[in-house]
Amino acid sequence: MTDLSNGFFADGPVALPSGGPLYLQLKRWIEDAIHRGDINPGDALPSERDLAAKVDVSRVTVRKAVLQLVQDGVLVQRHGSGTFVAPPTQRVEQSLSQLTSFTEDMARRGMEVHAQWLERGLYLPSPEETIILGLSSGDQVARISRLRLTGETPLAIERASLSARVLPDPTAIGNSLYKHLDKTGNRPIRAIQRIRAANLDEENAHLLQVPVGSAGLNIERTSYLASGRVIEFTRSIYRGDTYDFVAELRIGDSPSNGGNKP
Ligand code: 16G
C-alpha cells in the first residue's frame, strides 16, 4: 500500500477535471499528473480503497479508471505488489538522410515489426491523390493503411496511396511495401518528407494506445522513382514518445568559412 502522507497523493483537496463520467474524470486526473511529472514511471498508485477515499469516489469508479489506464499502457499492474506508472517506451532513432522502409529501420535495431491492417483496396482517387501521384482520368488509387507495431507496442499509423497501375493488388504486399516495390522494379530512390507536430485525436490516440491529446508527429512522405515520377504518397502519424528523427548537418558553402574549401 502506498504512503499517502507525502508526495502527490498527499496533496489535497482533489479537483477532478470536469465533464464526462466520473471514472473518465479520474482517469484524466491521473494522466495529467503523469504528464506534468507529478508522478513518474515506477511510482506506485495508492490502493483502490485509499484512492477512492482520497478522491471521494466509489471503488468501482477507481477500478474502471485504473483498468482503462492499464489497457492504454499508462499504468502497469504487478500481481501482489500493486499498480505503478508504466516505464517510458524505448525510443527509436530514425535517420533523416537515408531513404529506408519501416521494416528495414526496425530490422537494423533487431526489432521485429508487424502490421495491423486498417484499410487496403482500390478506390477512386481524391483530387489531392490525383495531383500528387500524377494520375490520369479513370485511374484508380491503391490505398494501404496500417498500424505498425513492434511486439505489443504500436509505433505508427501509415496511410499510403499509390497508383493502382503500380500496385494493382494491394493485398499482395506482405509485410513490407518497399520490398514489394523492389520486386516489381518500383522502389523509390528519393523522397521529400515533411514533419509536423500534432496532438493526437481520439481515433489515432486509441490506435496508438496513448491518451487523447498526446504529442505525435505527422509525417508526409512523397517518394520518387529515378524517372522523376511520384510512386508513393504516405501520411504517417508517429508516437511522439517513441521516435527521434535525427539529421546529420554539415557546414555549407559561405564566405565566412572560405567557401568550405577542403
Ligand atoms: C516508412 C515510410 C513510409 C513507407 C514505409 C514502407 C516514414 C515516415 N515513412 O515508414 O512512407 O511507406 O516506410 O515500409 O519513414 P515497409 O516497407 O516496411 O512497408
PDB file of C-alpha atoms and ligand atoms in Angstrom:
ATOM      1  CA  MET A   1       0.000   0.000   0.000  1.00  0.00           C
ATOM      2  CA  THR A   2       1.305   3.491  -0.813  1.00  0.00           C
ATOM      3  CA  ASP A   3       2.085   6.009   1.871  1.00  0.00           C
ATOM      4  CA  LEU A   4      -0.366   8.858   1.316  1.00  0.00           C
ATOM      5  CA  SER A   5       1.251  11.112   3.875  1.00  0.00           C
ATOM      6  CA  ASN A   6       3.651  12.715   1.407  1.00  0.00           C
ATOM      7  CA  GLY A   7       4.103  13.154  -2.355  1.00  0.00           C
ATOM      8  CA  PHE A   8       1.495  13.948  -4.981  1.00  0.00           C
ATOM      9  CA  PHE A   9      -1.275  11.846  -3.458  1.00  0.00           C
ATOM     10  CA  ALA A  10      -0.895  13.667  -0.136  1.00  0.00           C
ATOM     11  CA  ASP A  11      -1.822  17.000  -1.771  1.00  0.00           C
ATOM     12  CA  GLY A  12      -5.402  17.920  -1.310  1.00  0.00           C
ATOM     13  CA  PRO A  13      -8.166  18.588  -1.838  1.00  0.00           C
ATOM     14  CA  VAL A  14      -8.551  16.813  -5.202  1.00  0.00           C
ATOM     15  CA  ALA A  15     -10.325  18.722  -8.006  1.00  0.00           C
ATOM     16  CA  LEU A  16     -11.140  16.349 -10.857  1.00  0.00           C
ATOM     17  CA  PRO A  17     -11.275  17.797 -14.382  1.00  0.00           C
ATOM     18  CA  SER A  18     -14.929  18.413 -15.235  1.00  0.00           C
ATOM     19  CA  GLY A  19     -17.004  16.708 -17.941  1.00  0.00           C
ATOM     20  CA  GLY A  20     -17.931  13.120 -18.755  1.00  0.00           C
ATOM     21  CA  PRO A  21     -18.432  10.153 -16.468  1.00  0.00           C
ATOM     22  CA  LEU A  22     -16.631  10.156 -13.111  1.00  0.00           C
ATOM     23  CA  TYR A  23     -14.219   7.324 -13.988  1.00  0.00           C
ATOM     24  CA  LEU A  24     -13.040   9.248 -17.081  1.00  0.00           C
ATOM     25  CA  GLN A  25     -12.530  12.377 -14.962  1.00  0.00           C
ATOM     26  CA  LEU A  26     -10.389  10.339 -12.578  1.00  0.00           C
ATOM     27  CA  LYS A  27      -8.529   8.762 -15.494  1.00  0.00           C
ATOM     28  CA  ARG A  28      -7.738  12.232 -16.906  1.00  0.00           C
ATOM     29  CA  TRP A  29      -6.642  13.474 -13.473  1.00  0.00           C
ATOM     30  CA  ILE A  30      -4.080  10.637 -13.255  1.00  0.00           C
ATOM     31  CA  GLU A  31      -2.926  11.136 -16.873  1.00  0.00           C
ATOM     32  CA  ASP A  32      -2.478  14.877 -16.290  1.00  0.00           C
ATOM     33  CA  ALA A  33      -0.424  14.197 -13.148  1.00  0.00           C
ATOM     34  CA  ILE A  34       1.864  11.903 -15.189  1.00  0.00           C
ATOM     35  CA  HIS A  35       2.222  14.472 -17.993  1.00  0.00           C
ATOM     36  CA  ARG A  36       3.104  17.213 -15.511  1.00  0.00           C
ATOM     37  CA  GLY A  37       5.668  14.915 -13.869  1.00  0.00           C
ATOM     38  CA  ASP A  38       3.835  14.973 -10.512  1.00  0.00           C
ATOM     39  CA  ILE A  39       4.010  11.182 -10.621  1.00  0.00           C
ATOM     40  CA  ASN A  40       6.694   9.369 -12.577  1.00  0.00           C
ATOM     41  CA  PRO A  41       7.420   5.995 -14.206  1.00  0.00           C
ATOM     42  CA  GLY A  42       7.807   3.390 -11.489  1.00  0.00           C
ATOM     43  CA  ASP A  43       5.789   5.358  -8.885  1.00  0.00           C
ATOM     44  CA  ALA A  44       3.133   3.303  -7.115  1.00  0.00           C
ATOM     45  CA  LEU A  45      -0.504   4.311  -7.049  1.00  0.00           C
ATOM     46  CA  PRO A  46      -2.361   4.200  -3.736  1.00  0.00           C
ATOM     47  CA  SER A  47      -4.541   1.152  -3.168  1.00  0.00           C
ATOM     48  CA  GLU A  48      -8.018   1.153  -4.691  1.00  0.00           C
ATOM     49  CA  ARG A  49      -9.552   1.831  -1.276  1.00  0.00           C
ATOM     50  CA  ASP A  50      -7.174   4.698  -0.409  1.00  0.00           C
ATOM     51  CA  LEU A  51      -7.586   6.334  -3.810  1.00  0.00           C
ATOM     52  CA  ALA A  52     -11.388   6.078  -3.602  1.00  0.00           C
ATOM     53  CA  ALA A  53     -11.343   7.735  -0.171  1.00  0.00           C
ATOM     54  CA  LYS A  54      -8.861  10.394  -1.262  1.00  0.00           C
ATOM     55  CA  VAL A  55     -10.786  11.406  -4.407  1.00  0.00           C
ATOM     56  CA  ASP A  56     -14.186  10.782  -2.813  1.00  0.00           C
ATOM     57  CA  VAL A  57     -15.475   8.355  -5.454  1.00  0.00           C
ATOM     58  CA  SER A  58     -16.557   4.726  -5.242  1.00  0.00           C
ATOM     59  CA  ARG A  59     -14.069   1.848  -5.520  1.00  0.00           C
ATOM     60  CA  VAL A  60     -15.879   0.739  -8.696  1.00  0.00           C
ATOM     61  CA  THR A  61     -15.077   4.126 -10.259  1.00  0.00           C
ATOM     62  CA  VAL A  62     -11.400   3.779  -9.302  1.00  0.00           C
ATOM     63  CA  ARG A  63     -11.304   0.225 -10.670  1.00  0.00           C
ATOM     64  CA  LYS A  64     -12.771   1.350 -14.025  1.00  0.00           C
ATOM     65  CA  ALA A  65     -10.340   4.268 -14.380  1.00  0.00           C
ATOM     66  CA  VAL A  66      -7.321   2.122 -13.466  1.00  0.00           C
ATOM     67  CA  LEU A  67      -8.397  -0.686 -15.809  1.00  0.00           C
ATOM     68  CA  GLN A  68      -8.569   1.730 -18.746  1.00  0.00           C
ATOM     69  CA  LEU A  69      -5.185   3.218 -17.892  1.00  0.00           C
ATOM     70  CA  VAL A  70      -3.700  -0.286 -17.775  1.00  0.00           C
ATOM     71  CA  GLN A  71      -5.262  -1.065 -21.156  1.00  0.00           C
ATOM     72  CA  ASP A  72      -3.828   2.198 -22.541  1.00  0.00           C
ATOM     73  CA  GLY A  73      -0.363   1.193 -21.295  1.00  0.00           C
ATOM     74  CA  VAL A  74      -0.193   4.189 -18.929  1.00  0.00           C
ATOM     75  CA  LEU A  75      -0.219   2.028 -15.785  1.00  0.00           C
ATOM     76  CA  VAL A  76       1.013  -1.491 -15.121  1.00  0.00           C
ATOM     77  CA  GLN A  77      -0.305  -3.888 -12.506  1.00  0.00           C
ATOM     78  CA  ARG A  78       2.069  -6.283 -10.785  1.00  0.00           C
ATOM     79  CA  HIS A  79       0.424  -9.168  -9.088  1.00  0.00           C
ATOM     80  CA  GLY A  80       0.680  -8.881  -5.343  1.00  0.00           C
ATOM     81  CA  SER A  81       2.602  -5.590  -5.340  1.00  0.00           C
ATOM     82  CA  GLY A  82       0.169  -3.039  -6.765  1.00  0.00           C
ATOM     83  CA  THR A  83      -0.309  -0.581  -9.619  1.00  0.00           C
ATOM     84  CA  PHE A  84       2.535   1.547 -10.999  1.00  0.00           C
ATOM     85  CA  VAL A  85       3.103   4.250 -13.598  1.00  0.00           C
ATOM     86  CA  ALA A  86       4.368   2.381 -16.689  1.00  0.00           C
ATOM     87  CA  PRO A  87       8.024   2.779 -17.704  1.00  0.00           C
ATOM     88  CA  PRO A  88       8.593   5.039 -20.717  1.00  0.00           C
ATOM     89  CA  THR A  89       8.621   3.251 -24.058  1.00  0.00           C
ATOM     90  CA  GLN A  90      12.018   2.666 -25.655  1.00  0.00           C
ATOM     91  CA  ARG A  91      12.746   5.430 -28.147  1.00  0.00           C
ATOM     92  CA  VAL A  92      13.686   4.705 -31.737  1.00  0.00           C
ATOM     93  CA  GLU A  93      16.071   6.857 -33.778  1.00  0.00           C
ATOM     94  CA  GLN A  94      15.481   7.258 -37.497  1.00  0.00           C
ATOM     95  CA  SER A  95      17.949   8.932 -39.820  1.00  0.00           C
ATOM     96  CA  LEU A  96      16.605  11.728 -41.976  1.00  0.00           C
ATOM     97  CA  SER A  97      19.243  11.233 -44.654  1.00  0.00           C
ATOM     98  CA  GLN A  98      18.529   7.619 -45.686  1.00  0.00           C
ATOM     99  CA  LEU A  99      15.511   6.516 -47.687  1.00  0.00           C
ATOM    100  CA  THR A 100      14.643   3.370 -45.779  1.00  0.00           C
ATOM    101  CA  SER A 101      11.480   1.446 -45.050  1.00  0.00           C
ATOM    102  CA  PHE A 102       9.910   0.919 -41.666  1.00  0.00           C
ATOM    103  CA  THR A 103      10.758  -2.806 -41.780  1.00  0.00           C
ATOM    104  CA  GLU A 104      14.422  -2.088 -42.610  1.00  0.00           C
ATOM    105  CA  ASP A 105      14.713   0.571 -39.890  1.00  0.00           C
ATOM    106  CA  MET A 106      13.457  -1.821 -37.267  1.00  0.00           C
ATOM    107  CA  ALA A 107      15.424  -4.847 -38.535  1.00  0.00           C
ATOM    108  CA  ARG A 108      18.617  -2.790 -38.175  1.00  0.00           C
ATOM    109  CA  ARG A 109      17.775  -2.424 -34.484  1.00  0.00           C
ATOM    110  CA  GLY A 110      16.997  -6.098 -34.120  1.00  0.00           C
ATOM    111  CA  MET A 111      13.315  -5.298 -33.701  1.00  0.00           C
ATOM    112  CA  GLU A 112      10.688  -7.332 -35.452  1.00  0.00           C
ATOM    113  CA  VAL A 113       7.653  -5.477 -36.759  1.00  0.00           C
ATOM    114  CA  HIS A 114       4.227  -6.495 -37.799  1.00  0.00           C
ATOM    115  CA  ALA A 115       1.234  -4.632 -39.132  1.00  0.00           C
ATOM    116  CA  GLN A 116      -2.429  -4.483 -38.338  1.00  0.00           C
ATOM    117  CA  TRP A 117      -4.357  -3.630 -41.489  1.00  0.00           C
ATOM    118  CA  LEU A 118      -6.721  -0.696 -41.199  1.00  0.00           C
ATOM    119  CA  GLU A 119      -7.617  -0.407 -44.899  1.00  0.00           C
ATOM    120  CA  ARG A 120      -6.400  -1.816 -48.194  1.00  0.00           C
ATOM    121  CA  GLY A 121      -8.033  -1.723 -51.575  1.00  0.00           C
ATOM    122  CA  LEU A 122      -8.541   0.159 -54.827  1.00  0.00           C
ATOM    123  CA  TYR A 123     -10.520   3.405 -54.762  1.00  0.00           C
ATOM    124  CA  LEU A 124     -11.455   6.422 -56.812  1.00  0.00           C
ATOM    125  CA  PRO A 125      -8.649   8.907 -56.105  1.00  0.00           C
ATOM    126  CA  SER A 126      -9.203  12.134 -54.201  1.00  0.00           C
ATOM    127  CA  PRO A 127      -8.265  15.343 -56.070  1.00  0.00           C
ATOM    128  CA  GLU A 128      -5.127  15.544 -53.862  1.00  0.00           C
ATOM    129  CA  GLU A 129      -4.065  11.977 -54.753  1.00  0.00           C
ATOM    130  CA  THR A 130      -4.725  12.645 -58.468  1.00  0.00           C
ATOM    131  CA  ILE A 131      -2.431  15.670 -58.431  1.00  0.00           C
ATOM    132  CA  ILE A 132       0.365  14.282 -56.249  1.00  0.00           C
ATOM    133  CA  LEU A 133       0.516  10.858 -57.932  1.00  0.00           C
ATOM    134  CA  GLY A 134       0.032  12.366 -61.408  1.00  0.00           C
ATOM    135  CA  LEU A 135      -2.978  10.123 -62.171  1.00  0.00           C
ATOM    136  CA  SER A 136      -4.947  10.282 -65.402  1.00  0.00           C
ATOM    137  CA  SER A 137      -8.728  10.382 -65.517  1.00  0.00           C
ATOM    138  CA  GLY A 138     -10.167   6.918 -64.905  1.00  0.00           C
ATOM    139  CA  ASP A 139      -7.087   5.794 -62.937  1.00  0.00           C
ATOM    140  CA  GLN A 140      -7.676   4.165 -59.559  1.00  0.00           C
ATOM    141  CA  VAL A 141      -5.625   4.573 -56.432  1.00  0.00           C
ATOM    142  CA  ALA A 142      -4.346   1.781 -54.170  1.00  0.00           C
ATOM    143  CA  ARG A 143      -4.643   2.698 -50.507  1.00  0.00           C
ATOM    144  CA  ILE A 144      -2.936   0.779 -47.727  1.00  0.00           C
ATOM    145  CA  SER A 145      -3.359   1.863 -44.133  1.00  0.00           C
ATOM    146  CA  ARG A 146      -1.504   0.040 -41.398  1.00  0.00           C
ATOM    147  CA  LEU A 147      -0.881   0.241 -37.706  1.00  0.00           C
ATOM    148  CA  ARG A 148       2.803  -0.638 -37.302  1.00  0.00           C
ATOM    149  CA  LEU A 149       3.790  -2.411 -34.135  1.00  0.00           C
ATOM    150  CA  THR A 150       6.780  -3.954 -32.503  1.00  0.00           C
ATOM    151  CA  GLY A 151       5.630  -6.697 -30.175  1.00  0.00           C
ATOM    152  CA  GLU A 152       2.573  -5.302 -28.435  1.00  0.00           C
ATOM    153  CA  THR A 153       3.657  -1.673 -28.807  1.00  0.00           C
ATOM    154  CA  PRO A 154       2.114   0.402 -31.600  1.00  0.00           C
ATOM    155  CA  LEU A 155       4.640   2.872 -33.050  1.00  0.00           C
ATOM    156  CA  ALA A 156       2.983   4.478 -36.047  1.00  0.00           C
ATOM    157  CA  ILE A 157      -0.039   4.641 -38.305  1.00  0.00           C
ATOM    158  CA  GLU A 158       0.800   4.776 -42.007  1.00  0.00           C
ATOM    159  CA  ARG A 159      -1.701   5.608 -44.736  1.00  0.00           C
ATOM    160  CA  ALA A 160      -0.110   5.169 -48.162  1.00  0.00           C
ATOM    161  CA  SER A 161      -1.526   5.941 -51.605  1.00  0.00           C
ATOM    162  CA  LEU A 162      -0.026   4.609 -54.833  1.00  0.00           C
ATOM    163  CA  SER A 163      -1.266   4.447 -58.386  1.00  0.00           C
ATOM    164  CA  ALA A 164      -3.245   1.227 -58.971  1.00  0.00           C
ATOM    165  CA  ARG A 165      -1.086   0.792 -62.088  1.00  0.00           C
ATOM    166  CA  VAL A 166       1.952   0.079 -59.875  1.00  0.00           C
ATOM    167  CA  LEU A 167       0.028  -1.700 -57.127  1.00  0.00           C
ATOM    168  CA  PRO A 168      -2.961  -3.392 -58.782  1.00  0.00           C
ATOM    169  CA  ASP A 169      -3.360  -5.805 -55.858  1.00  0.00           C
ATOM    170  CA  PRO A 170      -2.831  -4.043 -52.509  1.00  0.00           C
ATOM    171  CA  THR A 171      -3.223  -7.376 -50.686  1.00  0.00           C
ATOM    172  CA  ALA A 172      -0.026  -8.651 -52.362  1.00  0.00           C
ATOM    173  CA  ILE A 173       2.485  -6.548 -50.441  1.00  0.00           C
ATOM    174  CA  GLY A 174       3.069  -8.888 -47.486  1.00  0.00           C
ATOM    175  CA  ASN A 175       4.950  -7.267 -44.595  1.00  0.00           C
ATOM    176  CA  SER A 176       6.865  -4.624 -46.494  1.00  0.00           C
ATOM    177  CA  LEU A 177       5.637  -2.193 -49.128  1.00  0.00           C
ATOM    178  CA  TYR A 178       9.193  -1.275 -50.182  1.00  0.00           C
ATOM    179  CA  LYS A 179      10.183  -4.941 -50.551  1.00  0.00           C
ATOM    180  CA  HIS A 180       7.191  -5.433 -52.839  1.00  0.00           C
ATOM    181  CA  LEU A 181       8.037  -2.292 -54.842  1.00  0.00           C
ATOM    182  CA  ASP A 182      11.634  -3.519 -55.097  1.00  0.00           C
ATOM    183  CA  LYS A 183      10.461  -6.833 -56.587  1.00  0.00           C
ATOM    184  CA  THR A 184       8.345  -5.060 -59.182  1.00  0.00           C
ATOM    185  CA  GLY A 185      11.110  -2.575 -60.073  1.00  0.00           C
ATOM    186  CA  ASN A 186       9.297   0.369 -58.486  1.00  0.00           C
ATOM    187  CA  ARG A 187      11.319   1.067 -55.355  1.00  0.00           C
ATOM    188  CA  PRO A 188      11.678   4.819 -54.796  1.00  0.00           C
ATOM    189  CA  ILE A 189      15.174   6.294 -54.891  1.00  0.00           C
ATOM    190  CA  ARG A 190      14.391   9.720 -53.426  1.00  0.00           C
ATOM    191  CA  ALA A 191      11.741  11.224 -51.161  1.00  0.00           C
ATOM    192  CA  ILE A 192      10.637  14.509 -49.697  1.00  0.00           C
ATOM    193  CA  GLN A 193       9.485  14.275 -46.121  1.00  0.00           C
ATOM    194  CA  ARG A 194       7.590  16.911 -44.157  1.00  0.00           C
ATOM    195  CA  ILE A 195       7.308  16.554 -40.385  1.00  0.00           C
ATOM    196  CA  ARG A 196       4.847  18.453 -38.214  1.00  0.00           C
ATOM    197  CA  ALA A 197       3.993  18.305 -34.518  1.00  0.00           C
ATOM    198  CA  ALA A 198       0.451  17.218 -33.698  1.00  0.00           C
ATOM    199  CA  ASN A 199      -1.739  16.398 -30.743  1.00  0.00           C
ATOM    200  CA  LEU A 200      -3.360  13.034 -31.329  1.00  0.00           C
ATOM    201  CA  ASP A 201      -7.123  12.975 -31.831  1.00  0.00           C
ATOM    202  CA  GLU A 202      -9.316  10.301 -30.315  1.00  0.00           C
ATOM    203  CA  GLU A 203      -9.119   7.820 -33.227  1.00  0.00           C
ATOM    204  CA  ASN A 204      -5.345   7.978 -33.642  1.00  0.00           C
ATOM    205  CA  ALA A 205      -4.636   8.084 -29.887  1.00  0.00           C
ATOM    206  CA  HIS A 206      -6.769   4.993 -29.432  1.00  0.00           C
ATOM    207  CA  LEU A 207      -4.895   3.121 -32.183  1.00  0.00           C
ATOM    208  CA  LEU A 208      -1.513   4.155 -30.765  1.00  0.00           C
ATOM    209  CA  GLN A 209      -2.643   3.354 -27.202  1.00  0.00           C
ATOM    210  CA  VAL A 210      -1.798   6.747 -25.753  1.00  0.00           C
ATOM    211  CA  PRO A 211      -4.023   9.346 -24.065  1.00  0.00           C
ATOM    212  CA  VAL A 212      -6.025  11.642 -26.360  1.00  0.00           C
ATOM    213  CA  GLY A 213      -4.080  14.859 -26.960  1.00  0.00           C
ATOM    214  CA  SER A 214      -0.647  13.189 -26.573  1.00  0.00           C
ATOM    215  CA  ALA A 215       2.203  14.534 -28.679  1.00  0.00           C
ATOM    216  CA  GLY A 216       2.613  12.948 -32.090  1.00  0.00           C
ATOM    217  CA  LEU A 217       4.445  13.585 -35.344  1.00  0.00           C
ATOM    218  CA  ASN A 218       2.547  13.946 -38.604  1.00  0.00           C
ATOM    219  CA  ILE A 219       4.829  12.930 -41.460  1.00  0.00           C
ATOM    220  CA  GLU A 220       4.115  13.199 -45.172  1.00  0.00           C
ATOM    221  CA  ARG A 221       6.457  11.340 -47.494  1.00  0.00           C
ATOM    222  CA  THR A 222       6.345  11.780 -51.268  1.00  0.00           C
ATOM    223  CA  SER A 223       8.668   9.264 -52.912  1.00  0.00           C
ATOM    224  CA  TYR A 224      10.038   9.338 -56.443  1.00  0.00           C
ATOM    225  CA  LEU A 225      11.338   6.827 -58.980  1.00  0.00           C
ATOM    226  CA  ALA A 226      14.584   7.524 -60.852  1.00  0.00           C
ATOM    227  CA  SER A 227      12.401   8.765 -63.738  1.00  0.00           C
ATOM    228  CA  GLY A 228      11.082  11.563 -61.502  1.00  0.00           C
ATOM    229  CA  ARG A 229       7.612  10.039 -61.288  1.00  0.00           C
ATOM    230  CA  VAL A 230       5.934  10.021 -57.872  1.00  0.00           C
ATOM    231  CA  ILE A 231       5.474   6.432 -56.717  1.00  0.00           C
ATOM    232  CA  GLU A 232       4.161   6.840 -53.165  1.00  0.00           C
ATOM    233  CA  PHE A 233       2.379   9.429 -51.079  1.00  0.00           C
ATOM    234  CA  THR A 234       2.191   8.406 -47.412  1.00  0.00           C
ATOM    235  CA  ARG A 235       0.749  10.198 -44.416  1.00  0.00           C
ATOM    236  CA  SER A 236       2.066   8.763 -41.176  1.00  0.00           C
ATOM    237  CA  ILE A 237       1.419   9.514 -37.546  1.00  0.00           C
ATOM    238  CA  TYR A 238       4.214   8.523 -35.199  1.00  0.00           C
ATOM    239  CA  ARG A 239       4.019   8.412 -31.427  1.00  0.00           C
ATOM    240  CA  GLY A 240       5.928  11.386 -30.067  1.00  0.00           C
ATOM    241  CA  ASP A 241       7.172   9.371 -27.094  1.00  0.00           C
ATOM    242  CA  THR A 242       8.850   6.656 -29.167  1.00  0.00           C
ATOM    243  CA  TYR A 243      10.576   8.391 -32.083  1.00  0.00           C
ATOM    244  CA  ASP A 244      13.605  10.637 -32.551  1.00  0.00           C
ATOM    245  CA  PHE A 245      14.308  11.790 -36.090  1.00  0.00           C
ATOM    246  CA  VAL A 246      17.995  12.526 -36.476  1.00  0.00           C
ATOM    247  CA  ALA A 247      19.568  14.602 -39.260  1.00  0.00           C
ATOM    248  CA  GLU A 248      23.285  14.998 -39.921  1.00  0.00           C
ATOM    249  CA  LEU A 249      24.148  18.618 -40.685  1.00  0.00           C
ATOM    250  CA  ARG A 250      27.295  19.783 -42.478  1.00  0.00           C
ATOM    251  CA  ILE A 251      28.695  23.242 -42.765  1.00  0.00           C
ATOM    252  CA  GLY A 252      27.647  24.778 -46.074  1.00  0.00           C
ATOM    253  CA  ASP A 253      29.434  26.999 -48.601  1.00  0.00           C
ATOM    254  CA  SER A 254      29.692  30.505 -47.226  1.00  0.00           C
ATOM    255  CA  PRO A 255      32.211  33.339 -47.477  1.00  0.00           C
ATOM    256  CA  SER A 256      32.898  33.119 -43.711  1.00  0.00           C
ATOM    257  CA  ASN A 257      34.328  29.595 -43.946  1.00  0.00           C
ATOM    258  CA  GLY A 258      36.394  30.309 -47.017  1.00  0.00           C
ATOM    259  CA  GLY A 259      33.854  28.715 -49.337  1.00  0.00           C
ATOM    260  CA  ASN A 260      34.237  25.476 -47.359  1.00  0.00           C
ATOM    261  CA  LYS A 261      37.453  24.585 -49.157  1.00  0.00           C
ATOM    262  CA  PRO A 262      38.972  21.272 -48.095  1.00  0.00           C
TER     263      PRO A 262
HETATM  264  C1  16G B   1       8.429   4.261 -43.814  1.00  0.00           C
HETATM  265  C2  16G B   1       7.892   5.452 -44.568  1.00  0.00           C
HETATM  266  C3  16G B   1       6.678   5.153 -45.403  1.00  0.00           C
HETATM  267  C4  16G B   1       6.854   3.877 -46.186  1.00  0.00           C
HETATM  268  C5  16G B   1       7.221   2.744 -45.280  1.00  0.00           C
HETATM  269  C6  16G B   1       7.441   1.447 -46.007  1.00  0.00           C
HETATM  270  C7  16G B   1       8.379   7.247 -42.889  1.00  0.00           C
HETATM  271  C8  16G B   1       7.872   8.428 -42.174  1.00  0.00           C
HETATM  272  N1  16G B   1       7.567   6.591 -43.726  1.00  0.00           N
HETATM  273  O1  16G B   1       7.726   4.021 -42.650  1.00  0.00           O
HETATM  274  O2  16G B   1       6.470   6.246 -46.277  1.00  0.00           O
HETATM  275  O3  16G B   1       5.672   3.568 -46.886  1.00  0.00           O
HETATM  276  O4  16G B   1       8.421   3.063 -44.593  1.00  0.00           O
HETATM  277  O5  16G B   1       7.723   0.472 -45.037  1.00  0.00           O
HETATM  278  O6  16G B   1       9.506   6.904 -42.716  1.00  0.00           O
HETATM  279  P1  16G B   1       7.608  -1.080 -45.283  1.00  0.00           P
HETATM  280  O7  16G B   1       8.433  -1.414 -46.476  1.00  0.00           O
HETATM  281  O8  16G B   1       8.080  -1.712 -44.031  1.00  0.00           O
HETATM  282  O9  16G B   1       6.151  -1.374 -45.561  1.00  0.00           O
END
